[in-house]
Coordinates of C-alpha atoms (C1' of nucleotides) in Angstrom, one line a residue:
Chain A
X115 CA 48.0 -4.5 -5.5
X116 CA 49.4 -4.9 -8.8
X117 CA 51.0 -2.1 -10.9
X118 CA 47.7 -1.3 -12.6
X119 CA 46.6 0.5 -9.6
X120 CA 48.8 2.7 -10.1
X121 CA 48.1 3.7 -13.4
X122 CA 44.4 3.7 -12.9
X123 CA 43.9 7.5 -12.1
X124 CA 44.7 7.8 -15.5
X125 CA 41.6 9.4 -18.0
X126 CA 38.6 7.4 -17.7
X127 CA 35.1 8.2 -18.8
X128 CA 32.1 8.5 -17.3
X129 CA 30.7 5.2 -16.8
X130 CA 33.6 3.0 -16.8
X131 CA 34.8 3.2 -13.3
X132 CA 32.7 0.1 -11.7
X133 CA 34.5 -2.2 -14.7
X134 CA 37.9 -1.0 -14.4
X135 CA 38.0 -1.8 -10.1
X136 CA 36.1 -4.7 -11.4
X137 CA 38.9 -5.9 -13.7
X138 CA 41.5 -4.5 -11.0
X139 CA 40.3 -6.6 -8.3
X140 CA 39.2 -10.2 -10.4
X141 CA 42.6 -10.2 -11.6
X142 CA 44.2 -9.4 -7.6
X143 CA 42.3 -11.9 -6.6
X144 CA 42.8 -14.5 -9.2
X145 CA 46.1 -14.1 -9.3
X146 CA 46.4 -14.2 -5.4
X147 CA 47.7 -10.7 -5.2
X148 CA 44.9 -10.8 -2.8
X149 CA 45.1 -14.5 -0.7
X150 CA 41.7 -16.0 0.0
X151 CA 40.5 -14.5 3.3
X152 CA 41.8 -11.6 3.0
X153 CA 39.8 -8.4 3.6
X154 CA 38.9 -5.8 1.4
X155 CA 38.8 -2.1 2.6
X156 CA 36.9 0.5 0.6
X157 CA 37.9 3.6 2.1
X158 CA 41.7 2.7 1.3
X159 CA 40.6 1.4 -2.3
X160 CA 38.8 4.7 -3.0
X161 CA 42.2 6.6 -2.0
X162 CA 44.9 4.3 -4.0
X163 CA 42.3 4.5 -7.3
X164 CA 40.9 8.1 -6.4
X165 CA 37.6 7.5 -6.7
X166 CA 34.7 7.6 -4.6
X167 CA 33.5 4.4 -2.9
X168 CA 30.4 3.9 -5.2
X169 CA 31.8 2.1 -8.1
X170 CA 34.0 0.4 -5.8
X171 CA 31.1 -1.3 -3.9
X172 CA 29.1 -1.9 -7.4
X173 CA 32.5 -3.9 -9.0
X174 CA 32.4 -5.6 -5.0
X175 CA 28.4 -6.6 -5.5
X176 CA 29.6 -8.1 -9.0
X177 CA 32.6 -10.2 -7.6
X178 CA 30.4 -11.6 -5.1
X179 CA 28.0 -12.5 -7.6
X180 CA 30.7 -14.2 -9.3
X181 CA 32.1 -15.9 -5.8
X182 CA 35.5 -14.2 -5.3
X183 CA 34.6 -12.5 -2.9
X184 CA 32.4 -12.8 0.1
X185 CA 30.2 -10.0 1.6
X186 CA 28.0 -10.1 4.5
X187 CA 25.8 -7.2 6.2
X188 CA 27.7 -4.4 7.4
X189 CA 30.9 -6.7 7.7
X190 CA 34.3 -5.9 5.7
X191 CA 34.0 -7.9 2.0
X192 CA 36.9 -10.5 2.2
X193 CA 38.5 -12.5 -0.5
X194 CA 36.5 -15.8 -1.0
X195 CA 38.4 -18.5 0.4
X196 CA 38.9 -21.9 -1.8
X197 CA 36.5 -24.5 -0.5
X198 CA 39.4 -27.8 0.2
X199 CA 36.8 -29.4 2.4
X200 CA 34.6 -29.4 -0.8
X201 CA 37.4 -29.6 -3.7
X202 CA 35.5 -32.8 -5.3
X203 CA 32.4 -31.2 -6.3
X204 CA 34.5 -28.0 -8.2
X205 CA 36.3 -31.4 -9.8
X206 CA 33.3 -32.7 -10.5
X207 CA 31.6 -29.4 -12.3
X208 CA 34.7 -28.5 -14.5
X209 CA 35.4 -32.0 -15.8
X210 CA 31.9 -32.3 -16.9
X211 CA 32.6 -28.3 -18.3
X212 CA 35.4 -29.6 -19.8
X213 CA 33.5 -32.3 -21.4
X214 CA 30.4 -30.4 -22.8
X215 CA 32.0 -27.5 -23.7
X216 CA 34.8 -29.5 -26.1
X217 CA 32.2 -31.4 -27.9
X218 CA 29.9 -28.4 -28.0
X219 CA 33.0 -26.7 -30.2
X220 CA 33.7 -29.7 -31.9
X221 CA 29.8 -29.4 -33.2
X222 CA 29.5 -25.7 -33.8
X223 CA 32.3 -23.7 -33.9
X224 CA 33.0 -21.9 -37.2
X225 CA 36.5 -20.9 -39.0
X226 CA 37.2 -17.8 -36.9
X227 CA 37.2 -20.1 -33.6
X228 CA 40.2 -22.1 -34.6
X229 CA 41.9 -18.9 -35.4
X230 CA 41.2 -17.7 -31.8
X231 CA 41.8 -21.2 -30.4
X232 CA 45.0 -21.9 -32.4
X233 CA 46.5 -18.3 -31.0
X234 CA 45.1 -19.1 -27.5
X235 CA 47.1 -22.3 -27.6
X236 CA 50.7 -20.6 -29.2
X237 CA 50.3 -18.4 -26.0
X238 CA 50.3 -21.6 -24.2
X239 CA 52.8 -23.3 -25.6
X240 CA 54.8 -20.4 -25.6
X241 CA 54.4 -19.8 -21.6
X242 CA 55.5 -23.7 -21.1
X243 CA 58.7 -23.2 -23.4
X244 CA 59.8 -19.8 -21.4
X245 CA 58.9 -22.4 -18.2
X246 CA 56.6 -19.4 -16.9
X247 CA 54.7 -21.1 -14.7
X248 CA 52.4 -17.9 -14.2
X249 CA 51.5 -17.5 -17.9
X250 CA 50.8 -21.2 -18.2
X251 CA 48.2 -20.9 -15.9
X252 CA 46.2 -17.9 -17.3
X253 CA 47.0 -19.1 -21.0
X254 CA 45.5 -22.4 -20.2
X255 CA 42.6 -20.8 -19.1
X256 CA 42.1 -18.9 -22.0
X257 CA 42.8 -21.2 -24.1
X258 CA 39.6 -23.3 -22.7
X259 CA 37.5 -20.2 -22.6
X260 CA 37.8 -19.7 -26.2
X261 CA 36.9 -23.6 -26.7
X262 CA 33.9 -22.8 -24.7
X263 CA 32.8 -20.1 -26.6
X264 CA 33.4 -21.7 -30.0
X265 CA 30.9 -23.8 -28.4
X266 CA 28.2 -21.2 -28.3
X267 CA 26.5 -22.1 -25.0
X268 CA 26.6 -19.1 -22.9
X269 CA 25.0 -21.2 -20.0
X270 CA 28.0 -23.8 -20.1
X271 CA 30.4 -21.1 -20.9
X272 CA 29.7 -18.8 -17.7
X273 CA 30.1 -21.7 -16.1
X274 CA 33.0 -23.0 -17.0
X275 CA 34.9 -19.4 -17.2
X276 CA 34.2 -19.1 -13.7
X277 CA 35.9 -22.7 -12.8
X278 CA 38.6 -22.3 -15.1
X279 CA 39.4 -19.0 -12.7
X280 CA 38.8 -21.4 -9.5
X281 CA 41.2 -23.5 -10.7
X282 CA 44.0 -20.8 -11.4
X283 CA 43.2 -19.8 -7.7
X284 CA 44.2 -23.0 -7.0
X285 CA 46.9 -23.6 -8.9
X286 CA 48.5 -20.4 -8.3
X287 CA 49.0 -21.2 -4.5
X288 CA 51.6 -23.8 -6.0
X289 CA 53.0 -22.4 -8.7
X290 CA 54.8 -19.1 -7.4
X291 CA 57.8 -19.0 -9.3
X292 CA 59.5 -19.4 -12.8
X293 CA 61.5 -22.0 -12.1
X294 CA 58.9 -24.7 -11.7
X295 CA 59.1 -27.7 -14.5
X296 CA 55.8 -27.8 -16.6
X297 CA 54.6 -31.0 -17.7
X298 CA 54.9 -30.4 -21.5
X299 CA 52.4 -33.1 -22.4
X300 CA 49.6 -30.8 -21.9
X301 CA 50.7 -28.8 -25.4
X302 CA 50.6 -32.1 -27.1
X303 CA 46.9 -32.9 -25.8
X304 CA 45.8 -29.1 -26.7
X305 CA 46.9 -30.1 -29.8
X306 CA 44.8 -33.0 -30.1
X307 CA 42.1 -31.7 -28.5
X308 CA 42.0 -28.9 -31.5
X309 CA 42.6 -31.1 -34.5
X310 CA 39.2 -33.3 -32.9
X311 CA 37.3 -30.2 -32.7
X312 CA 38.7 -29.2 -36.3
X313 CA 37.9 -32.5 -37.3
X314 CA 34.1 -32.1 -36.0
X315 CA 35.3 -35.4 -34.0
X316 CA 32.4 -35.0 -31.2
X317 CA 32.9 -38.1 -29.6
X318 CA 36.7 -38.0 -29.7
X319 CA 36.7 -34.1 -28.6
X320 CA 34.8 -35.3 -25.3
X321 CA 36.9 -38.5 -24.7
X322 CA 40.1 -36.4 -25.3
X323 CA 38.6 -33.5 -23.1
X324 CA 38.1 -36.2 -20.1
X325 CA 41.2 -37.3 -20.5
X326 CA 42.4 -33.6 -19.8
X327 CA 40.2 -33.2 -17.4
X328 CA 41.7 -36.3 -15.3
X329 CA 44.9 -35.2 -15.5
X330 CA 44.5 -31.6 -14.4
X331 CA 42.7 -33.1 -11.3
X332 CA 45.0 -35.3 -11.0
X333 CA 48.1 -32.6 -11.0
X334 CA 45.9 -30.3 -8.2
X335 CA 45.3 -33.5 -6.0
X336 CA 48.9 -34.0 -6.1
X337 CA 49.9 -30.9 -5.4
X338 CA 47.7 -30.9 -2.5
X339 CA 48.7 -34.7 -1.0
X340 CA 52.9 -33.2 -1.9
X341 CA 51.6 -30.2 0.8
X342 CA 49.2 -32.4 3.0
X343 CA 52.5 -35.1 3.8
X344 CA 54.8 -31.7 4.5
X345 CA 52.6 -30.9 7.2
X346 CA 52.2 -33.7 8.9
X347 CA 56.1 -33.9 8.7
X348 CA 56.4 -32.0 11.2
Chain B
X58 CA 5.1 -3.7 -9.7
X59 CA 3.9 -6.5 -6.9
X60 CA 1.4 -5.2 -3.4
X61 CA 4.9 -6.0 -2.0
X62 CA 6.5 -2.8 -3.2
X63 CA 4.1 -0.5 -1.3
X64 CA 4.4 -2.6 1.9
X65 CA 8.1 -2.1 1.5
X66 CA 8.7 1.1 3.3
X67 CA 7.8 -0.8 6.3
X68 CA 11.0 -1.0 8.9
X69 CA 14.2 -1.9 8.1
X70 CA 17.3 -2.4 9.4
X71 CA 20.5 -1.1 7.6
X72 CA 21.9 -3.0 5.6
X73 CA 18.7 -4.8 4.3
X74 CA 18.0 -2.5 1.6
X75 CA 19.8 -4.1 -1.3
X76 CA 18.6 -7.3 -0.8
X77 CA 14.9 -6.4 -0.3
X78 CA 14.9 -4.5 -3.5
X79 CA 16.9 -7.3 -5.1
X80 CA 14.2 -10.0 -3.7
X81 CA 11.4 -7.8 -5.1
X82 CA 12.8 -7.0 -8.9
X83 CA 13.7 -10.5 -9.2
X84 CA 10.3 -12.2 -8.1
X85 CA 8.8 -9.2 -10.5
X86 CA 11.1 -10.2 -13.1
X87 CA 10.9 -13.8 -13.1
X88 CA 6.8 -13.5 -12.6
X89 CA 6.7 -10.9 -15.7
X90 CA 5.3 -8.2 -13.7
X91 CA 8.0 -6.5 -15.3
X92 CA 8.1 -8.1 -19.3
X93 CA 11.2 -8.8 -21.1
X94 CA 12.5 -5.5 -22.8
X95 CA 10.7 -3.7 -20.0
X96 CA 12.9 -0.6 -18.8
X97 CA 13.6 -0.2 -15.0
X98 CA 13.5 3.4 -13.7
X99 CA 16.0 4.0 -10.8
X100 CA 14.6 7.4 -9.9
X101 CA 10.8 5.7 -10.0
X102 CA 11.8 2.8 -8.3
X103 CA 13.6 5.0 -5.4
X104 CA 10.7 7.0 -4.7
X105 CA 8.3 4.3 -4.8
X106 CA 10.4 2.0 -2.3
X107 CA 11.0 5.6 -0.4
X108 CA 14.9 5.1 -0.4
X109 CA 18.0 6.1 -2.2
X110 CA 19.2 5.3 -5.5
X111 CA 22.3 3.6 -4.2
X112 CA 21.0 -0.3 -3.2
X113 CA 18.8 -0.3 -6.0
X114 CA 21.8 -0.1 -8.3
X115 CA 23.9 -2.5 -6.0
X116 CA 20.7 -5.1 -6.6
X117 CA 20.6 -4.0 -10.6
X118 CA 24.4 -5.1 -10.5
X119 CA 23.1 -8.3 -8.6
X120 CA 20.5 -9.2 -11.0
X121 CA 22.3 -8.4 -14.1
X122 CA 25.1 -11.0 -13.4
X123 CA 22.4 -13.4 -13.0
X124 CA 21.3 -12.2 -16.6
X125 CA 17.8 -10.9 -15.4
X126 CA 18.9 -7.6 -16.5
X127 CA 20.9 -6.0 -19.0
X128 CA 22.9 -3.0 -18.1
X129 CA 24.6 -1.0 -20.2
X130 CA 26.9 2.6 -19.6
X131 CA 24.9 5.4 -19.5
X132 CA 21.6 3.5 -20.6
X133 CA 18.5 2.9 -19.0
X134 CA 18.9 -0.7 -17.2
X135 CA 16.1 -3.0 -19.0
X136 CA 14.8 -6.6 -18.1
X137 CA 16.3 -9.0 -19.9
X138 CA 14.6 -10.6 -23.0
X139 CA 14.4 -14.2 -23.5
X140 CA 16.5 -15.4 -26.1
X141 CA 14.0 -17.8 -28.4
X142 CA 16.5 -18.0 -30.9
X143 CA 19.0 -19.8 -28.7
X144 CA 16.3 -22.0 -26.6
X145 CA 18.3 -24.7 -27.4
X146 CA 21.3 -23.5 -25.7
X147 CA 18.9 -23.3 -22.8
X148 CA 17.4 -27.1 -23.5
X149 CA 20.6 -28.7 -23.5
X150 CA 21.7 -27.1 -20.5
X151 CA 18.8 -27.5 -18.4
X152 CA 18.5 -31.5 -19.6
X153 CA 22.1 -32.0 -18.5
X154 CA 21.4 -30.2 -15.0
X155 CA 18.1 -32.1 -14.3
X156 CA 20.4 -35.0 -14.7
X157 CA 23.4 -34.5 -12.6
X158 CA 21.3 -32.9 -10.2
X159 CA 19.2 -35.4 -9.2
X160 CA 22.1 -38.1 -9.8
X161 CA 23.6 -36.2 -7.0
X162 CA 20.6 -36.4 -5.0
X163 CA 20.0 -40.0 -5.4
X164 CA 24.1 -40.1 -3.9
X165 CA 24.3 -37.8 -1.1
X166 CA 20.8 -36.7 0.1
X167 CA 20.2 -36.9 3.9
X168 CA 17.3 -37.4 5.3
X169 CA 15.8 -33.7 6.3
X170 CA 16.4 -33.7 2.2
X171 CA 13.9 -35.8 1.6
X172 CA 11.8 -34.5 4.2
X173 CA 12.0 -31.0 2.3
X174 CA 11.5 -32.5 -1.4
X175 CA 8.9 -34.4 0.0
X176 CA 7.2 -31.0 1.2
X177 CA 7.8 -28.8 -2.0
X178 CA 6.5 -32.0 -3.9
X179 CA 2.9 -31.9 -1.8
X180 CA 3.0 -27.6 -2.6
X181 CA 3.5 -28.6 -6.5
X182 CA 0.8 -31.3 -6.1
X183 CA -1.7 -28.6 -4.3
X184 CA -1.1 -26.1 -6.8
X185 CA -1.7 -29.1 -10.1
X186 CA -5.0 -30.3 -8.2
X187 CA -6.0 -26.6 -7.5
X188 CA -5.7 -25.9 -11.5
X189 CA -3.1 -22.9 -10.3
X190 CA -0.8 -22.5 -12.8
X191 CA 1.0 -20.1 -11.2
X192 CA 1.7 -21.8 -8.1
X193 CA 2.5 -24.8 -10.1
X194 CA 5.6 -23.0 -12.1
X195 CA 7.2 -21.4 -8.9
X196 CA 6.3 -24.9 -6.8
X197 CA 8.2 -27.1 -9.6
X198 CA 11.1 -25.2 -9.2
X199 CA 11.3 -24.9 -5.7
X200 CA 10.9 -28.5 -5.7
X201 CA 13.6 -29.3 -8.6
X202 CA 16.0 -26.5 -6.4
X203 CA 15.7 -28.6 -3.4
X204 CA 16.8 -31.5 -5.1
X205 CA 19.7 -29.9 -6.3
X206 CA 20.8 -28.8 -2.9
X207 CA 20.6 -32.3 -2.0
X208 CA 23.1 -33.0 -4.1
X209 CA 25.6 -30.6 -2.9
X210 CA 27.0 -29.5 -5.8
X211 CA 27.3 -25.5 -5.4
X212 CA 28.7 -25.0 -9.3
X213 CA 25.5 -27.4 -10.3
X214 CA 22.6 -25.9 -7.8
X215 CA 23.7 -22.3 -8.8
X216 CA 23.6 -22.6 -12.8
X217 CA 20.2 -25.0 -12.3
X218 CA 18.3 -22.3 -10.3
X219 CA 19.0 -19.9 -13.0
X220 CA 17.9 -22.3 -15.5
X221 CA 15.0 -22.9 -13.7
X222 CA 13.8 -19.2 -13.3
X223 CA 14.5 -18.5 -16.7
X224 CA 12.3 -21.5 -17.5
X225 CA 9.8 -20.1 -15.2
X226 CA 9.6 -17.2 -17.6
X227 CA 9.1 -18.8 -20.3
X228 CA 5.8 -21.0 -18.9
X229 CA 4.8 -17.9 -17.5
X230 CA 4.7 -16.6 -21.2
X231 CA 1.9 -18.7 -21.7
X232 CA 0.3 -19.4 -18.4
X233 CA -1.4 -16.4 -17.4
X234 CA -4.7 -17.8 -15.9
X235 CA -5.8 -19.9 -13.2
X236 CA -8.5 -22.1 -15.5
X237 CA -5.5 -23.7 -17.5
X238 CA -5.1 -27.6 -17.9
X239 CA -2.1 -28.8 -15.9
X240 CA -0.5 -32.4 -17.0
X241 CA -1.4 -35.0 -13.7
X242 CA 1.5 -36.3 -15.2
X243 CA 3.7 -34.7 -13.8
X244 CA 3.1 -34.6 -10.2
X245 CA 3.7 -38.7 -11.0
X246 CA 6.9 -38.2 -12.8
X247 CA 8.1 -36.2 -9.5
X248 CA 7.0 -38.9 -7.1
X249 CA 8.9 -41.5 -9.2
X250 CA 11.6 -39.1 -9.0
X251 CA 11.8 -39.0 -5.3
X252 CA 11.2 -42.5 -4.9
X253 CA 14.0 -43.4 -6.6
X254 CA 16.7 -40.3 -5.1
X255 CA 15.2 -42.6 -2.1
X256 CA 16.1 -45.5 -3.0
X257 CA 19.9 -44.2 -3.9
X258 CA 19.0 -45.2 -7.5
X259 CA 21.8 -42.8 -9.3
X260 CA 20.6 -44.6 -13.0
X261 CA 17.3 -44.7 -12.5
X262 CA 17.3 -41.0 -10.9
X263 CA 19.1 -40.1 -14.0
X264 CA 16.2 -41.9 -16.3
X265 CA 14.1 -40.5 -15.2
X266 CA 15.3 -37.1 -14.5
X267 CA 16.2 -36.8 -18.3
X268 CA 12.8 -38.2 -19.5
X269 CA 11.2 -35.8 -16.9
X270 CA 13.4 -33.0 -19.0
X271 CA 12.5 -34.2 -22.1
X272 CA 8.8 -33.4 -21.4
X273 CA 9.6 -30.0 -19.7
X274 CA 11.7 -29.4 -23.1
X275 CA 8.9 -31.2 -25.7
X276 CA 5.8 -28.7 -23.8
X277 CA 7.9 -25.3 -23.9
X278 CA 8.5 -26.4 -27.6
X279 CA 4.4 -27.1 -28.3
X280 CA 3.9 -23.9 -26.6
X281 CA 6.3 -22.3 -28.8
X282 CA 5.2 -23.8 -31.6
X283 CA 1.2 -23.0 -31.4
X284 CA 1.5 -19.8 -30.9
X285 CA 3.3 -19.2 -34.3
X286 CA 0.6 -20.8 -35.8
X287 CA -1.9 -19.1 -34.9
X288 CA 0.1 -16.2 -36.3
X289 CA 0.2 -17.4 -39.6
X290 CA -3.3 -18.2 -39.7
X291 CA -4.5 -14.3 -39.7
Chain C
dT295 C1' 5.9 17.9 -44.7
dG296 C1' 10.1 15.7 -43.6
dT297 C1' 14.8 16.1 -42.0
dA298 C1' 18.5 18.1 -39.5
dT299 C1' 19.9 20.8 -35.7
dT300 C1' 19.4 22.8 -31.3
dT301 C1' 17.5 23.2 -26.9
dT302 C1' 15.4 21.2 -22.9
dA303 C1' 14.3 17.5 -19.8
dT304 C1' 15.5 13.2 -17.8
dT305 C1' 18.3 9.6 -16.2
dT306 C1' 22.6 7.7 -15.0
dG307 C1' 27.4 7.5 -12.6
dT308 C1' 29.7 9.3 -9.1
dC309 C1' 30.6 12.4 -5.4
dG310 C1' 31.2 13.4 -0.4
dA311 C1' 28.6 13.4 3.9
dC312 C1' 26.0 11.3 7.6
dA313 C1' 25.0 7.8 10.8
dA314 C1' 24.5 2.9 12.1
dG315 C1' 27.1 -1.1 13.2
dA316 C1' 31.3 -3.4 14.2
dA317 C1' 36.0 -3.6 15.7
dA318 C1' 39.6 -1.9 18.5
dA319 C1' 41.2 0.4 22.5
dA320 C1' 40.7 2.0 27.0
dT321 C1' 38.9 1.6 31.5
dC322 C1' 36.9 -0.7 35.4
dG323 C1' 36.3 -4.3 38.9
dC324 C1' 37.7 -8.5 41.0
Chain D
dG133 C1' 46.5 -10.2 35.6
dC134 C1' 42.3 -11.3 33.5
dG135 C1' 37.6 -10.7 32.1
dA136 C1' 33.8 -7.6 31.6
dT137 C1' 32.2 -3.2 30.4
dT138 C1' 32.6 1.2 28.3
dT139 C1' 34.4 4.4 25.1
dT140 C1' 36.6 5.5 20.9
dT141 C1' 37.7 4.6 16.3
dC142 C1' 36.9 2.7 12.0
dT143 C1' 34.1 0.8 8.2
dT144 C1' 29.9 0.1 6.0
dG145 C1' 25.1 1.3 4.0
dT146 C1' 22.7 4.9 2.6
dC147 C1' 21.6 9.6 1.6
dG148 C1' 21.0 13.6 -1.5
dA149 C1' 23.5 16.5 -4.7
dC150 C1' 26.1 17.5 -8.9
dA151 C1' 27.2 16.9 -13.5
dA152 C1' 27.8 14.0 -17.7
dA153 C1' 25.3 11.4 -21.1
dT154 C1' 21.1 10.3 -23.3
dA155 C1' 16.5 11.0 -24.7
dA156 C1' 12.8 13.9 -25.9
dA157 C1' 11.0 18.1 -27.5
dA158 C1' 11.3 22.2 -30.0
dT159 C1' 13.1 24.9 -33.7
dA160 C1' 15.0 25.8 -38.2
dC161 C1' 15.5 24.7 -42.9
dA162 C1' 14.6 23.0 -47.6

DNA sequence: TGTATTTTATTTGTCGACAAGAAAAATCGC
DNA sequence: GCGATTTTTCTTGTCGACAAATAAAATACA
């Protein structure tokens, strides 16, 4: 459990108690504090957040709705495992997300999106200088989300949000420390990626958002095969 | 409410209560038993399904991440309008699912795929040649949702199926008789469809999947676009 | 009569308890 | 010692109650 759980008895209001166990757990789970598999007990939750099991199992029914968690009939909820069997269909989805949604923004976004786009990416580029691998991976991810919402397609948006946090799962199982070395090209291709969007460059946003796309399933398949040939080493 | 809710007290086993009032409110929902805007009454519904409060807000939380509902704190939960402003959020999205979909299909269908496409495809004809416009909206998607789970694409089947009930509120807008005139048309379009998924034909699925969208897309808009005439005509 | 304020009624969010179902532990039989 | 069965413990699904927040109704005031 992360630190916020311990803070969380603190003053909250009627009504916000399913959304703050929601945010709690999304962000254990996405950030691996809770692996894939593992299980989820209520009854312990409701102690360590003081609360009564009811908005715990409401913020549960919502992460299952979202997939990070699993929930069967009167069986403990468990942290949604990632699918490896079935990794090139989430490839797949979120290069095609990554495609839509970047020449979606490129078409429609409006002053105030760069703004937020242009701050996303500092945070970005500011993780990969401080080589923090963690904050690289949930800058990235912000970085997109606010692409995708400059696109204004809430459909394509939901979407991609919810790959975008797949694939920090993901990546988070091989980034665990700050020592790794982060390519730094992908600042330089944010970078493009923005001035085509900026540049209502539809076409270019979407070849350039490809491009991105191929190299970041390029990196995971790597990482994989690098963990795939240590096993069978020994 | 549907002659389902007053069979519903009949037995059930624990831990089937959620899902049965989740099943219910959605097929209400999506068949406008329950309008857009419509407010839904947890104390009402408790009595009326003769059980607690509790799993009919675990299926509100349910239906609200799928965007049939719209919760807010402290607020009466209400069904969730349709956004006409934005329906072209909603074209774009559903065009480029019918497409990848059935691209999919056309790659990695089996054949107890075909076998069930083939099936939902003789329900849609039955319902065109029976002039039941109702059957017809719930047949063409459970016939377009079986050919997105022969394509195997989780991330793709999930967003389509949501696409596709919200597009089944829509037609329902307007189709609120049996003595409407259904389009032949279409129960052709699906069989060229199939033919080609068949045949492995990823382009040609694709033609004609996004032709076949084109003409779901052109009739909403004609819909649409009548009735606001009439209005103006007063 | 219309508006602002107060009171009342209703609904929602959460609580803690009960019991069914599942998991773990203990016991039995070979 | 091992597998099957039984018992105990634990967790989940739901219950009904309480109280906060909201909505509706009533009252007061100009």
């Amino acid at each position: 459990m992360t630190d916020r759980t311990m803070a969380a008895p603190a003053e909250r209001k009627r009504g916000e108690g399913v959304k703050l166990v929601y945010d709690i757990l999304r962000d254990d789970i996405i950030d691996l504090v809770l692996p894939p598999g593992s299980p989820i007990d209520e009854i312990q939750l409701a102690e360590r957040l003081s609360m009564s099991r009811t908005p715990i199992r409401e913020a549960l029914v919502r992460l299952a709705s979202e997939g990070l968690v699993t929930t069967l009939p009167n069986r403990s909820t468990v942290v949604s495992n990632i699918d490896f069997l079935n990794l090139h269909t989430f490839f797949d989805a979120i290069t095609l997300m990554y495609r839509v949604t970047t020449r979606l923004a490129a078409e429609f976004h409006v002053p105030a999106d760069l703004d937020v786009i242009r701050a996303r990416q500092a945070a970005f580029a500011g993780a990969v200088e401080a080589h923090d691998a963690l904050a690289m991976i949930a800058t990235n991810r912000d970085f997109h989300a606010a692409i995708a919402e400059a696109g204004r397609n809430p459909y394509y948006t939901g979407l991609f949000c919810r790959l975008l946090d797949e694939g920090r799962r993901i990546l988070r199982l091989y980034y665990s420390s700050f020592e790794d070395r982060l390519p730094q090209r992908y600042v330089a291709e944010h970078e493009e990626m923005i001035a085509a969007i900026a540049a209502r460059d539809v076409e270019g946003a979407d070849r350039l958002a490809k491009a991105h796309a191929d190299q970041i399933v390029q990196q995971i398949q790597q990482l994989i095969a690098r963990d795939r040939r240590q096993t069978l080493a020994l």
